[in-house]
Structure formats: structure tokens, C-alpha cells
Amino acid sequence: VTDRFELDAVAVAAATELQGRLTKPPGALGQLEAISIQLAGIARLCPPPVPTQVAIAVFAGDHGVVASGVTPWPSEVTGQMVMNFANGGAAINVIARSCGATITVVDVGVATPLDPGLNIVHRNVRRGTADLSVGPAMTTDEAAAAMAVGRSVASELVASGAQLLVTGEMGIGNTTPSAVLIGALCNADAMAVTGRGTGIDDAHLARKQAIVAAALTRTHQLAPIELLAEVGGLEIAALVGLITAGVERRVPVILDGVIALAAACVAEAMQPGVMLGCIAGHRSTEPAATIALAHLGLSPLIDLGLRLGEGSGAALAVPLVQAAARLIGEMATFDSAGVTDKS
Amino acid sequence: VTDRFELDAVAVAAATELQGRLTKPPGALGQLEAISIQLAGIARLCPPPVPTQVAIAVFAGDHGVVASGVTPWPSEVTGQMVMNFANGGAAINVIARSCGATITVVDVGVATPLDPGLNIVHRNVRRGTADLSVGPAMTTDEAAAAMAVGRSVASELVASGAQLLVTGEMGIGNTTPSAVLIGALCNADAMAVTGRGTGIDDAHLARKQAIVAAALTRTHQLAPIELLAEVGGLEIAALVGLITAGVERRVPVILDGVIALAAACVAEAMQPGVMLGCIAGHRSTEPAATIALAHLGLSPLIDLGLRLGEGSGAALAVPLVQAAARLIGEMATFDSAGVTDKS
């Protein structure tokens, strides 16, 4: 455990004061002003740097609980989508091109063996979790190993110049472990945290709710790493590592939807304060996402009814974060522009 | 009056069908799917072109009603901000650079005489409106002339290659005429449509509400052009022209906040159907904005507590509109990517 993460108070005060002198009515840029102040506090610099080098990390893992009928999509789709990512055809690839971000795809727990020649990062810890409805999803050692993968990916991306990290994931079935993690860490019940994920029907939803409810009964008194092992996922654990390592390096992390928010709840439980370095990219339609956002005190930038994952909602928010940084850094002040402030 | 604008049904059907084959659960891209289908319908092409050439038009005008104490900002600020736009220091300049858009600043009604050498479009119809709390803001000829300015700017921008238009404006006091226009066209009362604009205090707000209420009593039975002249503004009239001319040329128009929405309500009253070619960039905090959005049937892309105007909220939505177009055009299909669709 490292020191608690804090925003730099001097930079926060300077950014707050600067926002009041820019040529606009006070507060007129709404949440973008808060983001600019947060970015200054993370970077320890006012105005903060404009994060032009953006890195999306997409962690892929499979889930044993798919065998219990929580989704109509077969687990094979996880590996197929990894190949789609590698070929540039998935939504996250298109959004990355649209905002000029790089994508790093990481196999941290895909069940299907992937061609070692596939142009992704091969760091498979185990070929998918066990069925969390039957027993522990993985061991704490495996959860720690998956977290370490996320930490090392974050370190490498930051070392390569990334100024902004975006959380992405792929894993058929992964809204189920996310619902359990959020239920456990936000003290919410199975009915409240369980959603339709990719758009499942009533029969799948009923099974999913029952599985989440049963799993929640096993989560009391567990330390965060034990909880992650008991009901989590390998890509979720990797995201916990990415988030904590990115924020430690004072690089802001944009969180995607419910899977990333489950990882964020674990990260905040492990290292209180880490959320000060995170930005909520969007509000997913999954009900657990809204519960986690409230628990973490985050206000999402985008709310467009998205429920795709992959990092799509977070990547769509990248231009807003960049604009927030540019606005505080590039706008004229009343003095410099010769504009009369209100009487 | 031209033919009623319609989305192209063939392109809409093709885009709807294509969205169902892309490698994602149906509907998972939420409102971006609807935007992509609308863009196809506007362009009469599926997939629609990605609008990389984006033009922001900022119309500036002054308001006689400022003399009646609706805002603490002096009218001189309108001309000062025009110079700030010309020098690249305003929020809209920064956002334009951030999203790669051009800005065209148009003096259609600024009260302060501006240097003819200033690098803007000089099309002043009259040096600010008269005080709408005392009598008509302008003549119908002046309103028509300001609309014609907006139409010609739209034509020139489209002729120069613009594939997406963004509405911008500057005019100290212009939330007052906007509130009256929205109240009249959406059948809402003064208390409902009058907000704090730039952030006015209770005394200014009380005066503003009384002025809006009194003006609304004069608006019954007026044709849209008469309404625009009686209680509108020169920059608002120009926006009406820009919106209608852009949509006629089948170029989508992103609407900014309450001023643009007032113009949009007038445009829709003049040419029903024109809103099919428009996209709501954001939801301003001004209460009349939400009333107008509901009246026009528009769902905003961004909701970040912005209340700046200038086109800022609309310009911030540009990357989302571009991403929507790229997603439908560039994502792989289940067939092409070899991904198994759900069972």
C-alpha cells in the first residue's frame, strides 16, 4: 500500500482562481471547469498539460459463470472479439481512431487459446475463471497476478508517453461478476445491481439475479483481494491494477462502464483516494453503474444509453477531457482580452 | 417555403439494418446508433459520410432590453467578445481548435461599431435591437434581412465544403428574447422559461421575469417572422436562416443551447420538419432549453451544466457526431469478422 493519493492543493487553488479570470461568466463551462481543476491537481501543474497522447488498454478474460446461463452469448465470442480488436474492426478501434488514441489489447484470461502470433499482449494468467456460482472464481494468487498484469501495462504505457489512460475490457458474462462486486462494495442487493447486460431476456435475467444474490451471501467480511478472487474476473483484476498504477503515476484514468466501475470500487477499497485521479467517462445503462458512480462520488461526462463496454464510453469522453484541459490553458482572461467583467 | 424536409427512407432503412449486423449487441451504442441513422437519412447515403469538415458560425448581435436591467453585463461586451473571437481567445475558439472546426464570426447586429478591418464577416443589419420591453425589437424587414445573412453564411460554408454546421452566437442579454420566443412557441409561461442566463442575481431575475411575462402577452396570433421581429434578436434571426438553409442543403446542423433552441423553434414553426436535420448538441442549464428540446423532440448529446453559449456546447458534441458516423461506416459485421452472434 502506497501513500494515499491526493490532488495537489496548490495546483487546484491556482486552477480554481484562473477559471474565474477566463473570458466567460463564472461557472459557465460547468463540469468541464471541475475536470480542468482535477487535471491540474493530478498533474501538480496549472494549467494542466493537454493529454494528447491517450492510451486505451483493453483487457480480455472469460467467465466460468457463463456455463450457468447468465447470457446467450457463448464464451468463444471473447476470443473472437480479441481478434476483431486486433484487426481494427470493433467499436473501440473505430472510436480510438476517431480520437487519436492507441489501443493495447491484453489477453489476461481468455478461455480460447489464442495464436501466439496475434498482435496483442499475451499475458494469460488462467484460461477463464471458474463458475462463481459454484465456488471461488479464482485464487487470490491468480487475482494478484492479473492485477500485476494491469499494473505493468499501465507502467509501460506511461513510460511510452501516455498522458491519459482509458479502461477497456472484453469478457462474455462479465456484467455478472461486476454486479456482485458492486453489490458487495456498495452494500446494494442483487435486484438493484443486476441488469440485462448485452440485452438478455427475462429467463436469463432471473438466473443472473439468483446467481448474484447467492454470490453476495459469500462476500461478507472479505478483504478486497479476497472478494476479487471469490467473485471477480481476470480482466476486472487487471483493471484494478491499471487504475491504481496509472493514478500512482499521476496519469488520469477515464473509467468506462459497469465493469470498469466494479474494478474502480475494488481499487478504491484497496487504496482510498485513488478515485481522485479518475474521471467517469459515461453512465452505462446497467443499474449497477449508477450505484457505483454514486458510491465513488463520480459524475459521468456522457450519458447516451451506451452498454457496449470495450472502453467505448470512456473513449468517447476523451475529447471532452482534452477540451477541458485546452480551455483552461488557452482561453484569454478578461484582462488580456480587454473584455469588461460584469458590473 | 420549400418542400417539407424528410429523412431519406431508403438510407434510414439501410442504416437501421446495418446497425443490427455490426459486432456489438443490438442497441449497445445507444443514442449514437440513432444519430448514425439520422445522418444517413440526411445524406441519403448509408453509411453516411464522416463529417470531417465542420464549420461553426458565430452570429453576434445586441439587445435593447439590456437597458431595462436584465443582466449585469454591459452591451459593450458583445463587441469586445467579437474581438476576442477574432483573436482566438474565447472558449469557442479553443473548442474549435480541439475538434478541428473552422469558425466564421458574423456581425449581424452588434451595437458598437467594429473596425471594418477586423477579420470577421461584416453584415450588420442594425446596431442592436430596440428594447423589446418597450416595443418591437425590430421590423419584419430587419428580421428577414438578418435571416438572409444566416442563409447566405450557410450557403457559403456548404459551398466551401462544410459537412456539418454548428450554431454559435454572442449577444449580451440574448437569453431574454430567447425565453420569450420559447415561451410563445412552446406555450410555456414566463416563470417556466426565464432563467439566470450568465448567472444573474435575484433582482435581475425578477426584472427579467416581469419583462418576459409582459412580452409574452404581445405574442399571440403572430406569424413566426412577426414574432421574431417583435421579441427576437438579430443573431437569433440569423441562426433561423442558417438552420433552415443548412438543412435544405442536407447538411446536418448541431444546435447549441437556449439561444439556438429559440431559433430552432422559430425555424420549425416556419418550416415544419427542419428539425429532422438537426442534432441537439447539449442541454443548457437554462430552463427554457429543456422546454424547447422537449417541444422539438430532440435528445441532447451532452449534459454538463454548461451555460456559456457561443456554440460551445454544440462544438463539444462534434466528436460524438463524427464517432457515430465512423462507427456505422467502419465497424466490422459479425459475418466479416467471424464473430458468433448470440444464440
Short mmCIF file of C-alpha atoms in Angstrom, two decimals, chain A residues 23-32 71-74 76-77 80-81 83-84 87-95 97-98 198-199 300-308 310 312 316-317 319-320 322-324 326-328 330-334 337-343, chain B residues 23-32 71-74 76-77 80-81 83-84 87-92 94-95 97-98 198-200 300-308 310 312 316-317 319-320 322-324 326-328 330-334 337-343:
data_model
loop_
_atom_site.label_atom_id
_atom_site.label_comp_id
_atom_site.label_asym_id
_atom_site.label_seq_id
_atom_site.Cartn_x
_atom_site.Cartn_y
_atom_site.Cartn_z
CA THR A 23 -13.50 35.33 -20.58
CA LYS A 24 -16.78 33.69 -19.59
CA PRO A 25 -19.29 34.04 -16.77
CA PRO A 26 -18.10 32.19 -13.65
CA GLY A 27 -19.14 28.53 -13.79
CA ALA A 28 -20.42 28.77 -17.38
CA LEU A 29 -18.32 25.80 -18.50
CA GLY A 30 -19.99 23.60 -15.89
CA GLN A 31 -18.39 20.22 -15.29
CA LEU A 32 -15.53 20.99 -17.67
CA THR A 71 -26.05 -14.74 -21.17
CA PRO A 72 -27.00 -16.06 -24.62
CA TRP A 73 -23.53 -15.23 -25.98
CA PRO A 74 -21.04 -18.16 -25.96
CA GLU A 76 -15.97 -18.20 -27.63
CA VAL A 77 -17.04 -14.67 -28.55
CA GLN A 80 -13.30 -13.81 -31.44
CA MET A 81 -13.66 -10.22 -30.31
CA MET A 83 -9.23 -11.00 -32.96
CA ASN A 84 -11.70 -8.31 -34.04
CA ASN A 87 -7.95 -6.43 -36.85
CA GLY A 88 -9.30 -2.97 -36.03
CA GLY A 89 -12.97 -3.80 -36.61
CA ALA A 90 -14.56 -3.36 -33.20
CA ALA A 91 -16.30 -0.26 -31.89
CA ILE A 92 -13.38 0.59 -29.62
CA ASN A 93 -10.99 0.53 -32.60
CA VAL A 94 -13.18 2.98 -34.50
CA ILE A 95 -13.54 5.31 -31.52
CA ARG A 97 -9.11 6.19 -34.46
CA SER A 98 -11.72 8.93 -34.14
CA THR A 198 -25.90 -7.08 -23.53
CA GLY A 199 -29.70 -7.19 -23.55
CA PRO A 300 -20.06 10.89 -15.72
CA LEU A 301 -19.29 13.03 -18.76
CA ILE A 302 -21.52 11.18 -21.21
CA ASP A 303 -24.95 9.61 -20.78
CA LEU A 304 -26.08 8.26 -24.14
CA GLY A 305 -27.64 4.92 -23.25
CA LEU A 306 -24.46 3.00 -24.07
CA ARG A 307 -23.94 -0.57 -22.83
CA LEU A 308 -21.21 -1.95 -25.05
CA GLU A 310 -14.71 -2.41 -24.57
CA SER A 312 -16.25 2.67 -25.72
CA LEU A 316 -15.92 8.79 -26.37
CA ALA A 317 -15.26 11.11 -23.41
CA PRO A 319 -12.30 14.80 -26.50
CA LEU A 320 -14.23 16.33 -23.58
CA GLN A 322 -8.90 17.22 -23.78
CA ALA A 323 -11.19 20.22 -24.33
CA ALA A 324 -11.35 20.86 -20.57
CA ARG A 326 -7.24 23.18 -23.50
CA LEU A 327 -9.91 25.61 -22.30
CA ILE A 328 -8.15 26.47 -19.06
CA GLU A 330 -5.72 28.58 -23.92
CA MET A 331 -8.66 30.87 -23.16
CA ALA A 332 -7.97 34.58 -22.82
CA THR A 333 -8.54 36.32 -19.48
CA PHE A 334 -10.70 39.43 -19.08
CA ALA A 337 -8.54 40.30 -23.97
CA GLY A 338 -9.74 43.73 -22.86
CA VAL A 339 -13.21 42.39 -22.09
CA THR A 340 -15.21 44.17 -19.38
CA ASP A 341 -16.14 41.91 -16.46
CA LYS A 342 -19.71 42.17 -15.18
CA SER A 343 -20.54 45.20 -13.04
CA THR B 23 -20.13 -6.60 -33.99
CA LYS B 24 -21.99 -5.45 -30.86
CA PRO B 25 -25.20 -6.36 -29.10
CA PRO B 26 -28.20 -4.69 -30.77
CA GLY B 27 -28.71 -1.19 -29.39
CA ALA B 28 -25.48 -1.23 -27.37
CA LEU B 29 -24.29 2.05 -28.86
CA GLY B 30 -27.45 3.77 -27.63
CA GLN B 31 -28.10 7.24 -28.98
CA LEU B 32 -25.07 7.06 -31.29
CA THR B 71 -28.16 41.46 -16.91
CA PRO B 72 -25.19 42.99 -15.11
CA TRP B 73 -23.03 42.72 -18.25
CA PRO B 74 -22.87 45.90 -20.39
CA GLU B 76 -20.17 46.70 -24.93
CA VAL B 77 -19.09 43.17 -24.01
CA GLN B 80 -15.39 43.05 -27.08
CA MET B 81 -16.15 39.35 -27.33
CA MET B 83 -12.72 40.87 -30.97
CA ASN B 84 -11.87 38.03 -28.58
CA ASN B 87 -8.14 36.89 -31.76
CA GLY B 88 -8.80 33.24 -30.96
CA GLY B 89 -9.12 33.68 -27.20
CA ALA B 90 -12.72 32.72 -26.46
CA ALA B 91 -13.98 29.33 -25.36
CA ILE B 92 -15.46 28.61 -28.79
CA VAL B 94 -10.41 26.73 -28.10
CA ILE B 95 -13.09 24.11 -28.64
CA ARG B 97 -9.19 24.02 -32.38
CA SER B 98 -9.74 21.00 -30.18
CA THR B 198 -24.91 34.13 -17.26
CA GLY B 199 -25.72 33.80 -13.56
CA ILE B 200 -27.76 36.88 -12.67
CA PRO B 300 -29.13 16.33 -26.38
CA LEU B 301 -25.77 14.58 -26.65
CA ILE B 302 -24.08 16.38 -23.76
CA ASP B 303 -25.41 17.49 -20.39
CA LEU B 304 -22.56 19.01 -18.42
CA GLY B 305 -24.14 22.03 -16.78
CA LEU B 306 -22.90 24.39 -19.50
CA ARG B 307 -24.43 27.85 -19.94
CA LEU B 308 -21.86 29.76 -21.97
CA GLU B 310 -21.00 30.93 -28.32
CA SER B 312 -19.61 25.84 -27.05
CA LEU B 316 -18.18 19.90 -27.82
CA ALA B 317 -20.63 17.40 -29.34
CA PRO B 319 -16.58 14.40 -31.87
CA LEU B 320 -19.62 12.37 -30.80
CA GLN B 322 -18.20 12.15 -36.01
CA ALA B 323 -17.78 8.96 -33.94
CA ALA B 324 -21.38 7.95 -34.69
CA ARG B 326 -17.41 6.43 -38.24
CA LEU B 327 -18.84 3.60 -36.16
CA ILE B 328 -21.52 2.65 -38.68
CA GLU B 330 -16.04 1.30 -40.16
CA MET B 331 -17.13 -1.37 -37.68
CA ALA B 332 -16.87 -4.98 -38.77
CA THR B 333 -20.02 -7.09 -39.14
CA PHE B 334 -20.49 -10.45 -37.43
CA ALA B 337 -15.21 -10.59 -38.51
CA GLY B 338 -16.11 -14.23 -37.92
CA VAL B 339 -17.77 -13.40 -34.60
CA THR B 340 -20.60 -15.64 -33.43
CA ASP B 341 -23.90 -13.80 -32.98
CA LYS B 342 -25.87 -14.57 -29.81
CA SER B 343 -27.75 -17.88 -29.74
#
